[in-house]
Short mmCIF file of C-alpha atoms in Angstrom, two decimals:
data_model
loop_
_atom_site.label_atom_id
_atom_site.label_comp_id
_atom_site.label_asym_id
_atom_site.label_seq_id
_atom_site.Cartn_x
_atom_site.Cartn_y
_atom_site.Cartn_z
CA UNK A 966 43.13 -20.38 33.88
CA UNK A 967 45.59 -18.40 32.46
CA UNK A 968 47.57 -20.08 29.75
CA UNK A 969 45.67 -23.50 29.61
CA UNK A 970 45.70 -25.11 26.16
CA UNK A 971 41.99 -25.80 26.58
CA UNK A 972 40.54 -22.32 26.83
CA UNK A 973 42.95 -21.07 23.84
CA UNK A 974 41.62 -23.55 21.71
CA UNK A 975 38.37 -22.86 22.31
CA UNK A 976 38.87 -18.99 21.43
CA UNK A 977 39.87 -17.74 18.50
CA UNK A 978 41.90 -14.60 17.63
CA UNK A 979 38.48 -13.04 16.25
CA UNK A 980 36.52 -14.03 19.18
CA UNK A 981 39.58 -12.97 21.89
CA UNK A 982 38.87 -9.31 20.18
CA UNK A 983 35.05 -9.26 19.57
CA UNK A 984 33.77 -11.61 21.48
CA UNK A 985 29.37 -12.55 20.90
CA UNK A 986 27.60 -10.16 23.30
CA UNK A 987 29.71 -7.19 21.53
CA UNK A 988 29.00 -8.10 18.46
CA UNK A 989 25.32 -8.31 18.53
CA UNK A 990 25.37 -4.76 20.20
CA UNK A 991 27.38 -3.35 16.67
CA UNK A 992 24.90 -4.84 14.53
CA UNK A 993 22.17 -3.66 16.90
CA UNK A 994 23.91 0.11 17.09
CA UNK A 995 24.74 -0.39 13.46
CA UNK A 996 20.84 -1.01 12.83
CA UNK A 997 20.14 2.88 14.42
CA UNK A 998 22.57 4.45 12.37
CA UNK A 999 21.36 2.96 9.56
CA UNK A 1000 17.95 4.16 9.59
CA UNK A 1001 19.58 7.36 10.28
CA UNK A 1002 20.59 7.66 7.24
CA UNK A 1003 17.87 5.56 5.37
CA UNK A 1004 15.20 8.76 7.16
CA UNK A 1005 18.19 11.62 6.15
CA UNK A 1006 18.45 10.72 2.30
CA UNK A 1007 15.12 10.04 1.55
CA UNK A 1008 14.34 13.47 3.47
CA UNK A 1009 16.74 14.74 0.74
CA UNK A 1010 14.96 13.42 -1.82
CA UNK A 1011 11.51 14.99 -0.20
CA UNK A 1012 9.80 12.05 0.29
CA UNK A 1013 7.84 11.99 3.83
CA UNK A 1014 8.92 8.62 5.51
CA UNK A 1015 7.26 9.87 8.98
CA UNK A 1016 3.95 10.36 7.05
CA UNK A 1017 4.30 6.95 5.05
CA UNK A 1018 4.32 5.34 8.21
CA UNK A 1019 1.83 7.68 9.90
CA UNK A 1020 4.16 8.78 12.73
CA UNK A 1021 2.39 11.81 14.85
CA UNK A 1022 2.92 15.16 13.80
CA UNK A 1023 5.23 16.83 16.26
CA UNK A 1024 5.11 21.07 17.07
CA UNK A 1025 7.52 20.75 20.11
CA UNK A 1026 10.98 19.39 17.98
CA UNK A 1027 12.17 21.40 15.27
CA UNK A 1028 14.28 19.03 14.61
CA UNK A 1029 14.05 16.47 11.23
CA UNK A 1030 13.63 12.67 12.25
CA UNK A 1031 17.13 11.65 10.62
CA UNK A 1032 19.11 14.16 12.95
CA UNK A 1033 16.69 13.22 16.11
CA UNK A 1034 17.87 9.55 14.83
CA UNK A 1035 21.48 10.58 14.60
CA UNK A 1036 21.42 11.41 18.11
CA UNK A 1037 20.10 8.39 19.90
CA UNK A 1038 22.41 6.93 17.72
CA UNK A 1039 25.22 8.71 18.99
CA UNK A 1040 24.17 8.29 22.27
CA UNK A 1041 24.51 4.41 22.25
CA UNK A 1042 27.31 4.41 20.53
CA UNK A 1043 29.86 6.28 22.21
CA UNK A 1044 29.26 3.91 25.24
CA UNK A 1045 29.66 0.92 23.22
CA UNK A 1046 33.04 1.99 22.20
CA UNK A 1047 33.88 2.89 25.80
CA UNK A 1048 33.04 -0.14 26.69
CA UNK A 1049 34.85 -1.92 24.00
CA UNK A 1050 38.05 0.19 25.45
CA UNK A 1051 38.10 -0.84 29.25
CA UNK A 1052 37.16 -4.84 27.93
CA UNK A 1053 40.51 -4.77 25.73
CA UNK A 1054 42.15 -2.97 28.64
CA UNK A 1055 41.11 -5.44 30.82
CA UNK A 1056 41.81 -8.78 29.11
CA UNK A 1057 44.94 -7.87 26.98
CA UNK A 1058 43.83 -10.08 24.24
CA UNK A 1059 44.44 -13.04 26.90
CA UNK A 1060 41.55 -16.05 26.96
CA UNK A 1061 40.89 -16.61 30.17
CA UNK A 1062 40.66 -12.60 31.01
CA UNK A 1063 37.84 -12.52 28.13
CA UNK A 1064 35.91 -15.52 29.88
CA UNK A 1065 35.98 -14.20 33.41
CA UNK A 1066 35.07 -10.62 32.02
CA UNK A 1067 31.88 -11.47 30.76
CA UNK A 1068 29.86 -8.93 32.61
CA UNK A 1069 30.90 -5.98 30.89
CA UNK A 1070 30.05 -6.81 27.33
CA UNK A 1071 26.68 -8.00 29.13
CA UNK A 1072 26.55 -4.87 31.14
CA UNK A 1073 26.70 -2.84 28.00
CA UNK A 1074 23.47 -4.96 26.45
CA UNK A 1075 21.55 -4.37 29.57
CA UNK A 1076 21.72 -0.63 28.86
CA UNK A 1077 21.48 -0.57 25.43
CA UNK A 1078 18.09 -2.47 26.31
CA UNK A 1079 17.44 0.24 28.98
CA UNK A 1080 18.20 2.94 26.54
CA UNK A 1081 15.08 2.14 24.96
CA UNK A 1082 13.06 2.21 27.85
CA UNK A 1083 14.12 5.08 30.24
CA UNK A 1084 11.92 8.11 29.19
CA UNK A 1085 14.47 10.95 28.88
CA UNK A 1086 13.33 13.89 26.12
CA UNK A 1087 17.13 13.83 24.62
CA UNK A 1088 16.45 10.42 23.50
CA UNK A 1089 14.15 10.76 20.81
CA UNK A 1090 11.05 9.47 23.76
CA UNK A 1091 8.26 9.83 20.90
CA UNK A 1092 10.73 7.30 18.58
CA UNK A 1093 11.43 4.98 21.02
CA UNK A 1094 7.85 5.15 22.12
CA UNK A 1095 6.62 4.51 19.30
CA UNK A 1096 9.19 1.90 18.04
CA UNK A 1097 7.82 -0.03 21.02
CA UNK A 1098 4.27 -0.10 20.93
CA UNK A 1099 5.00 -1.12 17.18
CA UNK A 1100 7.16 -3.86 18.11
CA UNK A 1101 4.49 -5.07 20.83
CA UNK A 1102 2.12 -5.18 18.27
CA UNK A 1103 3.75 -6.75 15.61
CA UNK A 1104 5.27 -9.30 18.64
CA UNK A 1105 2.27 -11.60 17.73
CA UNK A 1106 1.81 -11.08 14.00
CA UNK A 1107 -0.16 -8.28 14.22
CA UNK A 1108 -0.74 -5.32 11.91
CA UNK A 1109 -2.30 -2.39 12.01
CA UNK A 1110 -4.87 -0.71 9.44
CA UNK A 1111 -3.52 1.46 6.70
CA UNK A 1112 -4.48 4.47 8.40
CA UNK A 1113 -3.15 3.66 11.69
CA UNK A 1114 0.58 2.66 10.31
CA UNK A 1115 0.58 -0.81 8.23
CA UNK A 1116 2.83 0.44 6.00
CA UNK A 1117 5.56 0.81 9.43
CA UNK A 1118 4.60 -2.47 11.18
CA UNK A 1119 5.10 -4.23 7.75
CA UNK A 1120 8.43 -2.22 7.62
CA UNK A 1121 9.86 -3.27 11.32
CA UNK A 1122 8.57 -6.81 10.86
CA UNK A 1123 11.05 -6.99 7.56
CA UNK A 1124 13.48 -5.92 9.16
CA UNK A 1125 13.20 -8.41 12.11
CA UNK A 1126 13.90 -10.76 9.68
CA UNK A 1127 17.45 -9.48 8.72
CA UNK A 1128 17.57 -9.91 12.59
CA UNK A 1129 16.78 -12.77 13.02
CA UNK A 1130 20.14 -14.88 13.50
CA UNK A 1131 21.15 -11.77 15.84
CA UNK A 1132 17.50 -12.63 17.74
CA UNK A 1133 19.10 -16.00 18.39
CA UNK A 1134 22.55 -15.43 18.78
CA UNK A 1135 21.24 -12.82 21.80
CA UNK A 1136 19.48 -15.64 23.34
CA UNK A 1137 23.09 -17.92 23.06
CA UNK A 1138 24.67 -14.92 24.89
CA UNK A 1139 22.69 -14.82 27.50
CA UNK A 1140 21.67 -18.43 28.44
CA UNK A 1141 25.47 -19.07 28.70
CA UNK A 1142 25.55 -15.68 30.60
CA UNK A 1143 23.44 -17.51 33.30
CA UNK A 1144 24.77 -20.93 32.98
CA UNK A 1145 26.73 -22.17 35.81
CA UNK A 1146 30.50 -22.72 34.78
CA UNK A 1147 29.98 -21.09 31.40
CA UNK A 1148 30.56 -17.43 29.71
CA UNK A 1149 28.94 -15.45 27.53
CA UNK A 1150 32.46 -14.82 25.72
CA UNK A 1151 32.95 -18.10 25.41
CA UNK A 1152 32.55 -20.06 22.08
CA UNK A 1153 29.09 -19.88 21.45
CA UNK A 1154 27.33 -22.69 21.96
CA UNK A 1155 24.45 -22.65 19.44
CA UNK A 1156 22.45 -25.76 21.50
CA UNK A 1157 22.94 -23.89 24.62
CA UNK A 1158 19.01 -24.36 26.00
CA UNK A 1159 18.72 -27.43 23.57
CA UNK A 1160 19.06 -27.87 20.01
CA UNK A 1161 15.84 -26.59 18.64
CA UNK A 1162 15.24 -23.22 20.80
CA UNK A 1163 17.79 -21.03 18.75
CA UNK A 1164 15.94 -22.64 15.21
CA UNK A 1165 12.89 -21.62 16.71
CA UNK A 1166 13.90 -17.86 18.04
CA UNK A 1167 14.96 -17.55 14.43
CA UNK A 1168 12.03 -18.28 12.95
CA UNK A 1169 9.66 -15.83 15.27
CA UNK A 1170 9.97 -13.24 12.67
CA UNK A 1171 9.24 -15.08 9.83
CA UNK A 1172 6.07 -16.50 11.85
CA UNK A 1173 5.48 -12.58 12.60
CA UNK A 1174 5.29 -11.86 8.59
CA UNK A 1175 3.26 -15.00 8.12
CA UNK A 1176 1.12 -14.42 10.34
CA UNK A 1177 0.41 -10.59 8.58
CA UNK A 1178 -0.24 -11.29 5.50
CA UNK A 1179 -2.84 -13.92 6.36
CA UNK A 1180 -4.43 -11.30 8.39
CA UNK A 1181 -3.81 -9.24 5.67
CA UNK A 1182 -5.44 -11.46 3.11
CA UNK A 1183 -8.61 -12.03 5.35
CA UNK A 1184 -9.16 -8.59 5.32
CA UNK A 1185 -9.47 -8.42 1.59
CA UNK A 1186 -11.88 -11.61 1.84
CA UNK A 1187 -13.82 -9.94 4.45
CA UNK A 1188 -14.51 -6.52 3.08
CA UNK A 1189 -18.13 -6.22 2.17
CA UNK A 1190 -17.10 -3.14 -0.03
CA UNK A 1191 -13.43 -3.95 -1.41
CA UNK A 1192 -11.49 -1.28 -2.85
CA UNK A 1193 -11.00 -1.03 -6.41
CA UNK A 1194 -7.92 -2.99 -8.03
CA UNK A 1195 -7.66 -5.07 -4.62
CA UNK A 1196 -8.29 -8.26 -6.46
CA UNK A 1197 -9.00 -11.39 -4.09
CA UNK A 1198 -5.79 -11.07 -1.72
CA UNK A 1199 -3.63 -13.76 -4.22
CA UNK A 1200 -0.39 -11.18 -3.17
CA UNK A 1201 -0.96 -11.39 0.08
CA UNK A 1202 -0.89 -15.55 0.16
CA UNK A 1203 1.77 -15.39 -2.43
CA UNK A 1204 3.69 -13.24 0.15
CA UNK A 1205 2.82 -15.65 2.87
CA UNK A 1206 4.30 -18.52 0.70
CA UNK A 1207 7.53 -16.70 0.71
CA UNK A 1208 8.43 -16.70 4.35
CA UNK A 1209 7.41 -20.42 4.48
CA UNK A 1210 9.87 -21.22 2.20
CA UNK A 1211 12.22 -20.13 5.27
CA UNK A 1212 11.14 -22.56 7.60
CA UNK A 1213 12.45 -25.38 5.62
CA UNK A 1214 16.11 -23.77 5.42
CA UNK A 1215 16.13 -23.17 9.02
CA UNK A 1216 15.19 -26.86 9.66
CA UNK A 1217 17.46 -28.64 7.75
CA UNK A 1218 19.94 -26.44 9.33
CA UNK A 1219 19.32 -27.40 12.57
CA UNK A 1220 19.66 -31.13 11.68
CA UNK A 1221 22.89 -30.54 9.63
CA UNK A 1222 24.38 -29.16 13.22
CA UNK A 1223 23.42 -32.06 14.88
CA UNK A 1224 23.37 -34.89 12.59
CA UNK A 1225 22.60 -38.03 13.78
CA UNK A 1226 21.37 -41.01 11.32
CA UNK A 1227 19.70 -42.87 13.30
CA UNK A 1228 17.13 -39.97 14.19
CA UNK A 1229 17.05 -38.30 10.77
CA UNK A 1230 16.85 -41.44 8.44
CA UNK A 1231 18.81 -39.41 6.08
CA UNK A 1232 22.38 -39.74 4.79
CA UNK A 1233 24.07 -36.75 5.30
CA UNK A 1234 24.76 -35.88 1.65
CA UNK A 1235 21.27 -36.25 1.37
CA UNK A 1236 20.40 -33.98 4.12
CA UNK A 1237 22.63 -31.10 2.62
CA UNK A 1238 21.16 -31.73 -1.00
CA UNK A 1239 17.65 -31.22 0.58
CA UNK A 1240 18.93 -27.66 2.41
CA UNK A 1241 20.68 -26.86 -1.04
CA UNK A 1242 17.34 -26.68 -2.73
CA UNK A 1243 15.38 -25.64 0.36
CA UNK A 1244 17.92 -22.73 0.42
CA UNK A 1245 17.73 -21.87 -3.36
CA UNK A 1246 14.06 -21.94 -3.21
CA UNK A 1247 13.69 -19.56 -0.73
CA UNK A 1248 16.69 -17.25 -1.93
CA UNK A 1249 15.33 -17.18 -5.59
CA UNK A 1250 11.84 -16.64 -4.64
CA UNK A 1251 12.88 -14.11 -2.18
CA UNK A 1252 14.37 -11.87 -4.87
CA UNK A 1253 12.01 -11.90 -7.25
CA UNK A 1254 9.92 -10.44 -4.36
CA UNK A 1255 12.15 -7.84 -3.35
CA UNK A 1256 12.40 -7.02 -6.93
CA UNK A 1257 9.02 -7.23 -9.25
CA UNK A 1258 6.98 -6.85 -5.86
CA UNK A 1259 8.44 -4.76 -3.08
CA UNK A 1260 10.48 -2.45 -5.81
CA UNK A 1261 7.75 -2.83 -8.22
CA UNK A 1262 10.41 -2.89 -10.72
CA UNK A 1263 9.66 -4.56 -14.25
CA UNK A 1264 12.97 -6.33 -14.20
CA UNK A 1265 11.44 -9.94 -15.07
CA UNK A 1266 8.87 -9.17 -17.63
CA UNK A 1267 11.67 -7.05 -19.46
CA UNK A 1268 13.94 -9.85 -19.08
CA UNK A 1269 11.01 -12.29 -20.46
CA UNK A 1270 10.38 -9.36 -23.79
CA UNK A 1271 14.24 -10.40 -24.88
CA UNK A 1272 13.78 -14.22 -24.56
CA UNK A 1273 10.15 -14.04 -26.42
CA UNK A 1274 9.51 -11.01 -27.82
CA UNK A 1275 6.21 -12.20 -28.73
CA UNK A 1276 5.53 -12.27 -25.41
CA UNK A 1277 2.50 -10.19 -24.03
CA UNK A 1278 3.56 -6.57 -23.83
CA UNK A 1279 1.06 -5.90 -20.58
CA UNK A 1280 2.45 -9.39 -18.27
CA UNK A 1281 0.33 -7.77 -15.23
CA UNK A 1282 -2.67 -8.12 -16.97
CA UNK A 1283 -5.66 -5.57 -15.15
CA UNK A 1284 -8.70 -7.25 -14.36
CA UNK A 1285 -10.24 -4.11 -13.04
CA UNK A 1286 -10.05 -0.10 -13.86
CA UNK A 1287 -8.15 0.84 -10.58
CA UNK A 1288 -5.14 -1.83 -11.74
CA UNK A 1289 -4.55 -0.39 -15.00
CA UNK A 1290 -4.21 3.27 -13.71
CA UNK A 1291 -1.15 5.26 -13.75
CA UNK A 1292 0.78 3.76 -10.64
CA UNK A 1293 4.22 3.00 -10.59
CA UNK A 1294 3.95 0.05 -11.83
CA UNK A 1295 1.08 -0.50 -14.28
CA UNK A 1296 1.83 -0.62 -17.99
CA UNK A 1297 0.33 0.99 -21.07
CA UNK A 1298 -2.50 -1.29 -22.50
CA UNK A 1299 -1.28 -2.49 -25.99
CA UNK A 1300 -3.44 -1.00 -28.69
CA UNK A 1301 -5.92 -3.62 -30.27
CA UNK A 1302 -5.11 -5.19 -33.26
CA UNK A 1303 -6.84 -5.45 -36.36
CA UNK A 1304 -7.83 -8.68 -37.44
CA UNK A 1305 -8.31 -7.40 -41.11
CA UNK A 1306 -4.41 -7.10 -41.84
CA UNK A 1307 -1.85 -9.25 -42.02
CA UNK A 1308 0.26 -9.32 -38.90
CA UNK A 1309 3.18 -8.12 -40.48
CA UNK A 1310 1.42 -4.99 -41.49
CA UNK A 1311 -0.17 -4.63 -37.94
CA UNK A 1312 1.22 -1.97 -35.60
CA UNK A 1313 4.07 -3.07 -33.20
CA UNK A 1314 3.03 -3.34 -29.72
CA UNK A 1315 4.98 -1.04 -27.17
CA UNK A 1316 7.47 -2.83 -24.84
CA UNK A 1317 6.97 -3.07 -21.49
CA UNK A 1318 9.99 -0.58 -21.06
CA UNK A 1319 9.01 1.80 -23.87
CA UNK A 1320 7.79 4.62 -21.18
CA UNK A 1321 11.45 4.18 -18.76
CA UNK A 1322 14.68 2.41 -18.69
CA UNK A 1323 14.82 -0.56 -19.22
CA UNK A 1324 13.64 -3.41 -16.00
CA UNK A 1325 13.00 0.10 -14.16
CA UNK A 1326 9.33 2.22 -13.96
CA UNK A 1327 7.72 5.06 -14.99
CA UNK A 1328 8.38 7.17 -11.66
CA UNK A 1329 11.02 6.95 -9.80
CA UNK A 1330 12.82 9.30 -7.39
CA UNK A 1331 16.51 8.43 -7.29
CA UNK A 1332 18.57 10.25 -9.92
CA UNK A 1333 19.77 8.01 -12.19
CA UNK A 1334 19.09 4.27 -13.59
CA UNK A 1335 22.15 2.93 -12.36
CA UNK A 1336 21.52 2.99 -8.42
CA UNK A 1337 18.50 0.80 -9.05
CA UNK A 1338 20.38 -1.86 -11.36
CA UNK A 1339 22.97 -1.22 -8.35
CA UNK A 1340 20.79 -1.89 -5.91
CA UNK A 1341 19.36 -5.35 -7.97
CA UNK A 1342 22.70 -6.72 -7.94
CA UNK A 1343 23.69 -6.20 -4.37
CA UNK A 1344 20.11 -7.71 -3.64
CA UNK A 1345 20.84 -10.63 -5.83
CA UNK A 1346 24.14 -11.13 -4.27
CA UNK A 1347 23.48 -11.06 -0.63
CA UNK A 1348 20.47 -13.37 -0.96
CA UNK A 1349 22.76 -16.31 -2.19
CA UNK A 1350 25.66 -15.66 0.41
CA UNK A 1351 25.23 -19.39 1.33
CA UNK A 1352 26.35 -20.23 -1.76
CA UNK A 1353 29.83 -19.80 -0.38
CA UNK A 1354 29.42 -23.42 1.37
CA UNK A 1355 29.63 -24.66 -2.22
CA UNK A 1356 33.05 -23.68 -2.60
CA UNK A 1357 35.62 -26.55 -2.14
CA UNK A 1358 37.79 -23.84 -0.81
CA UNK A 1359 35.50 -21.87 1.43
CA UNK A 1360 33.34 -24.77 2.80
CA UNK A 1361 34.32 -24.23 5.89
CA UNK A 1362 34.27 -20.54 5.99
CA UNK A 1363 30.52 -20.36 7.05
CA UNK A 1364 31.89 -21.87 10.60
CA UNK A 1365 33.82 -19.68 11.36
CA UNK A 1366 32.75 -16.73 13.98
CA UNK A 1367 34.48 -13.98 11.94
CA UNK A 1368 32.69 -15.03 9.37
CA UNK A 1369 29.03 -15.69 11.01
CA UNK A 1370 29.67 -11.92 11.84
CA UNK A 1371 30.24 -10.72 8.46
CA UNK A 1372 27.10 -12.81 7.13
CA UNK A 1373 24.79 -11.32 10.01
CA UNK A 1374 26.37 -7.60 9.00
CA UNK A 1375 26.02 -8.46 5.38
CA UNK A 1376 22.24 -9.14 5.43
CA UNK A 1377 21.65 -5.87 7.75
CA UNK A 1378 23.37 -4.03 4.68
CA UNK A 1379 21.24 -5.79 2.46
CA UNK A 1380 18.12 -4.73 4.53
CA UNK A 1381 19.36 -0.85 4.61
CA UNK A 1382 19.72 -0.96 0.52
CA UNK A 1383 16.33 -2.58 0.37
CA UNK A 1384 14.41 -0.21 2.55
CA UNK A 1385 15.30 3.08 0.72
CA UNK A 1386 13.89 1.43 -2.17
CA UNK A 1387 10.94 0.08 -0.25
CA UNK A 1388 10.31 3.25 0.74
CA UNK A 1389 10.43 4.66 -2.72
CA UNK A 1390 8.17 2.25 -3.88
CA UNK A 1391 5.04 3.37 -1.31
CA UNK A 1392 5.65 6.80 -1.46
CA UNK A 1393 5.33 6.28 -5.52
CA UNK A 1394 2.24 4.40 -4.93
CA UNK A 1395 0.77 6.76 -2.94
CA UNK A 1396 1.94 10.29 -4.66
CA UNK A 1397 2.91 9.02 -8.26
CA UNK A 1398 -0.17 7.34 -9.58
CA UNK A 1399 -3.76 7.81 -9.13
CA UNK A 1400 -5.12 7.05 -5.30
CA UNK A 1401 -2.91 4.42 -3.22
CA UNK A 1402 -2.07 1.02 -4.46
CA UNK A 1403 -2.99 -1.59 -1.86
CA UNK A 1404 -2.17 -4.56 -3.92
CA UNK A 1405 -0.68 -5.16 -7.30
CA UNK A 1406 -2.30 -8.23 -9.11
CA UNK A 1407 -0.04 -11.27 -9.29
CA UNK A 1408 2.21 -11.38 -12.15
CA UNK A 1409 3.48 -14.33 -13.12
CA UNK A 1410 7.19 -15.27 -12.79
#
């Protein structure tokens, strides 16, 4: 096999050095080390992620979470790169050494799977432990109540969805793993198993978040005695809407692989203009999300003060006493005014940013202004990474496994910036204002 034309072609210079099961287990390994860090500078800035989650209290580890984090970390890591070491060994960059030495990438995801299962103390056992009775529970679009942990299953199930091409690209490595005549370091081949199960393994975790906040908004409906402020559970379908908007993308990119007129009915320009706006919609809506509702960051209505400045000074208008107290993200009612003078001798109302900088909130806990406008712009950015196929120049860049790698690293990164701020964002609604904020009423766009 060594030296045929065929197997060369197939393999590209990326792929002959990181081949598919190795990189899933970086982004995987990359994921740990992230929330390392996420847990160690958010400790720094004191605010209690294991209690925000409700993560048991433990007497026997003196140890903080991020370090205890660290060290599984470590643990899987140093492996991988041994791993890594002995495969290049092995194969000597040469094709048909990479496809008949399969089984130790493989090998290597076996026990990173078994790392998570085998109950040894140095290992972080109450983490793991409870990382996967959380993930078994969330498996099926459930959530827990908010004192038993909603805040973490709503947290894991996010992050499943920065996953969620890794979810499928697992389930490429292995059903070429146990395909006759095939490898796992191979190409991947994205209809391996047909061409809708990957489409559909991707979209499990946006199901999983659907499924939540529905269950979430029944709970407001059925609460005989809703809290104050909850409203009627608008958010929560709002939020739903959102990760429908991904099934369309996913959809239309599943037909765009395997385009065939006669099945589709639609020309193939057509097909890509229909995923251009399916894509946009969802990216667009998806930021304003992570922005104005995760972040509770006043961004929009700041940005809506400059185009009409006679717009409303209070755009998240309170319908009850809870939603006008001082959270995070409430504003300061405008005074009346006086119908007995003139408007231009009325008192100016004060601008939605007139209490902190400006598109930012009253509390926050980083140290300066600019790591959240920092952190808006990286957000912004990564959500409309697709844009890239729009180039005449990169169009084909997308196709490329190198580049399918950076994408799938890319959104992870995006998903580590937005938890520290999600994060933030609870622990201000819980500590900075008065009582805990279930639900912000909808503002519009």
């Amino acid at each position: 096999m060594d030296g045929d034309p065929a197997v060369d072609s197939e393999l590209d210079t990326f792929s002959l050095i990181l081949p598919l099961p190795y990189r899933i287990a970086f982004i995987l390994v990359l994921g740990v080390w992230a929330w390392g860090v996420n847990l160690h500078y958010l400790y720094l800035l004191k605010i209690d992620v294991p209690t925000l989650i409700k993560y048991p209290t433990r007497s026997s580890s003196p140890l903080p979470h991020h370090q205890r984090t660290y060290a599984l970390a470590t643990t899987i890591a140093l492996p991988l790169i041994l791993s890594l070491l002995f495969f290049w060994t092995l194969t000597r960059g040469r094709a048909s050494y990479v496809l008949a030495w399969d089984i130790i990438p493989q090998s290597y995801l076996f026990l990173l799977f078994l790392a998570f299962l085998i109950p040894y103390k140095r290992l972080s056992p109450n983490g793991r432990y409870r990382f996967l009775t959380t993930l078994k529970r969330i498996s099926i679009g459930g959530i827990a109540e908010t004192q038993d942990g909603k805040f973490g299953d709503i947290l894991l199930a996010d992050v499943l969805t920065s996953y969620a091409k890794v979810l499928g690209d697992f389930f490429v490595s292995l059903c070429m793993f146990f395909t006759a005549g095939r490898s796992s370091t191979d190409k991947p081949d994205r209809g391996c198993g047909g061409q809708y199960i990957v489409p559909i393994i991707i979209s499990i975790p946006s199901l999983i978040r659907l499924r939540q906040c529905l269950i979430e908004y029944m709970r407001v409906r059925n609460n005989p005695q809703p809290m104050s402020g909850q409203g009627w559970g608008g958010q929560h379908l709002a939020n739903a809407l959102k990760y429908s908007s991904a099934f369309p993308v996913i959809i239309l990119s599943a037909l765009q692989r395997g385009y065939d007129p006669n099945k589709i009915g639609l020309s193939e320009t057509g097909l890509f203009r229909l995923w251009l706006f399916s894509v946009f919609l969802n990216s667009l809506y998806s930021f304003y999300w992570d922005v104005a509702k995760d972040w509770d960051l006043t961004l929009f209505p700041s940005i809506l003060s400059l185009i009409s400045p006679t717009t409303s000074s209070n755009p998240y208008t309170p319908l009850t006493p809870r939603a006008s107290s001082a959270s995070s993200s409430s504003y300061p009612l405008s005074p009346p005014a006086s119908p007995s003078l003139p408007r231009s001798l009325r008192p100016p109302s004060p601008s939605p940013h007139s209490q902190h900088p400006w598109g930012l909130r009253r509390h926050t806990h980083f140290h300066t202004p600019l790591i959240y406008y920092t952190a808006i712009v990286i957000d912004l950015l990564l959500r409309f990474t697709w844009s890239l196929k729009l180039s005449p120049h990169l169009d084909h860049w997308n196709d490329l496994e190198g580049s399918i790698f950076v994408m799938e690293v890319l959104e992870v990164v995006r998903r580590w910036v937005w938890i520290f701020f999600r994060v933030e964002t609870e622990w201000v609604r819980v500590r900075g204002g008065v009582g805990v904020q279930e639900e912000m009423l909808l503002a519009p766009l």
